[in-house]
Amino acid sequence: MSLLRRSSNASIGYKNSYYSDIPELLNGAIDDILCTIHSKACKPTTVYFLARFWFQLPTNTDIKTMSVKYPLLKIQSQSFHASKGKEADHVIIIGLQKGKHGFPSEKVAPAIIEALLPAPENFAYAQERRLFYVALTRAKHRAYIIADMTNSSCFVSELIAEHDIELDEFTSDVDQLHIADINCMRCDSGVLKKHSGRFGPFYGCSLFPRCEHKEKSCEQCQSPMTRSRYTGFKLCINTACNHLVPTCDKCGAEMVLRNSAKGQFWGCKNYKGNDPLSCKNGKDSKSIQWPELA
């Protein structure tokens, strides 16, 4: 079993030729897996796309395009329910996100429907777990899972924590590898996701518009920064960068190094002169106790 972690709004740097607008096609994840399978195939090989709902799957038009690109692969789309009793050499499981149409689904059933259903089981999402097991076991050789870790199903997190699955077969952006470090500091429920704005890339809470918290990306490498490692500092989670910035102990904003007649000092980024909302907090550069990076 192999997990490909990729943002649902990641850019692939080229225009794909598919009809569907499902995230796993748009961000190139499906092509990466098909390319891997096709490169190892020496005879016709069957591949199933599996998802909880049919609308989350590639269309027949998309599958025809894939069949031209990967002639040794015999590709089909199946819902989890439709795949019962069937097998393929490889399966690619998609649609593993949170939400109303996620998996497990967070859609609340009407009271009249709940009254007709069996009593809830003690194990959380027991019925959906069994369905997920059905999907995973349709593969004769290998099951591939695609997930955006900033909005991934709880089942994906459990697989990582409790089972030995392959995590390094495919490359992933740093924000997909360090999800625990980029929780939203305001609501403590969402995760910071990358966006592009007028002033460059930034990270916003995944629960927007319920939570409108935003954080600037690292000014050195544009990766997300975390406040959880060192109190009073923001650290770039890209280990090749490790850019470290002190934060204001008054308002929480980043501090910037400034010059004055008395020498350099760290001033709050929210300083706006005599504006009522201006933060005038500052620290002498010599008073900053920089942590030793692990």
Short mmCIF file of N, CA, C and O in Angstrom, two decimals, residues 25 27 49 60 65 104 155 182 194 197-198 210 221 233 237 265 269 286:
data_model
loop_
_atom_site.label_atom_id
_atom_site.label_comp_id
_atom_site.label_asym_id
_atom_site.label_seq_id
_atom_site.Cartn_x
_atom_site.Cartn_y
_atom_site.Cartn_z
N LEU A 25 -6.89 14.67 -10.52
CA LEU A 25 -6.47 14.80 -11.93
C LEU A 25 -5.76 16.14 -12.15
O LEU A 25 -4.72 16.20 -12.79
N ASN A 27 -4.14 18.06 -10.08
CA ASN A 27 -2.83 18.25 -9.44
C ASN A 27 -1.78 17.24 -9.91
O ASN A 27 -0.66 17.23 -9.41
N PHE A 49 -9.96 2.76 -10.57
CA PHE A 49 -10.13 3.96 -9.75
C PHE A 49 -11.31 3.69 -8.83
O PHE A 49 -12.39 3.32 -9.30
N ASN A 60 -15.56 8.42 -18.45
CA ASN A 60 -15.13 7.50 -19.51
C ASN A 60 -14.25 8.20 -20.53
O ASN A 60 -13.33 7.60 -21.09
N THR A 65 -8.58 8.80 -22.65
CA THR A 65 -7.35 9.58 -22.80
C THR A 65 -6.19 8.87 -22.09
O THR A 65 -5.08 8.79 -22.62
N PRO A 104 -14.98 9.19 5.87
CA PRO A 104 -16.42 8.99 6.02
C PRO A 104 -17.19 10.29 5.85
O PRO A 104 -16.69 11.36 6.16
N PHE A 155 -9.43 8.21 8.16
CA PHE A 155 -8.93 6.88 7.83
C PHE A 155 -7.49 6.93 7.33
O PHE A 155 -6.69 6.03 7.59
N ILE A 182 1.34 22.80 11.29
CA ILE A 182 0.66 23.95 10.68
C ILE A 182 -0.82 23.97 10.99
O ILE A 182 -1.65 24.35 10.17
N LYS A 194 -2.11 26.42 1.42
CA LYS A 194 -1.46 27.43 0.59
C LYS A 194 -2.43 28.04 -0.42
O LYS A 194 -3.22 27.35 -1.05
N GLY A 197 -2.28 35.14 -3.55
CA GLY A 197 -3.01 36.39 -3.47
C GLY A 197 -2.31 37.50 -4.24
O GLY A 197 -1.29 37.27 -4.91
N ARG A 198 -2.84 38.70 -4.12
CA ARG A 198 -2.25 39.84 -4.84
C ARG A 198 -0.81 40.12 -4.42
O ARG A 198 -0.01 40.62 -5.20
N ARG A 210 -15.45 29.97 7.84
CA ARG A 210 -15.73 29.97 9.28
C ARG A 210 -14.56 30.54 10.07
O ARG A 210 -14.76 31.19 11.10
N CYS A 221 11.75 30.88 1.25
CA CYS A 221 11.46 29.76 0.33
C CYS A 221 9.97 29.57 0.04
O CYS A 221 9.61 28.63 -0.67
N PHE A 233 8.63 32.31 18.48
CA PHE A 233 9.29 32.32 17.18
C PHE A 233 8.43 31.58 16.15
O PHE A 233 7.66 30.67 16.49
N ILE A 237 9.11 25.30 8.12
CA ILE A 237 9.13 23.84 8.30
C ILE A 237 9.96 23.13 7.24
O ILE A 237 10.16 21.92 7.32
N PHE A 265 17.14 46.98 16.10
CA PHE A 265 16.15 46.45 17.03
C PHE A 265 15.10 45.69 16.23
O PHE A 265 14.97 45.86 15.01
N LYS A 269 5.70 43.95 13.07
CA LYS A 269 5.31 44.21 11.69
C LYS A 269 4.01 45.01 11.62
O LYS A 269 3.68 45.58 10.58
N LYS A 286 19.91 42.51 20.90
CA LYS A 286 20.77 41.74 21.79
C LYS A 286 19.97 40.99 22.84
O LYS A 286 20.48 40.06 23.48
#
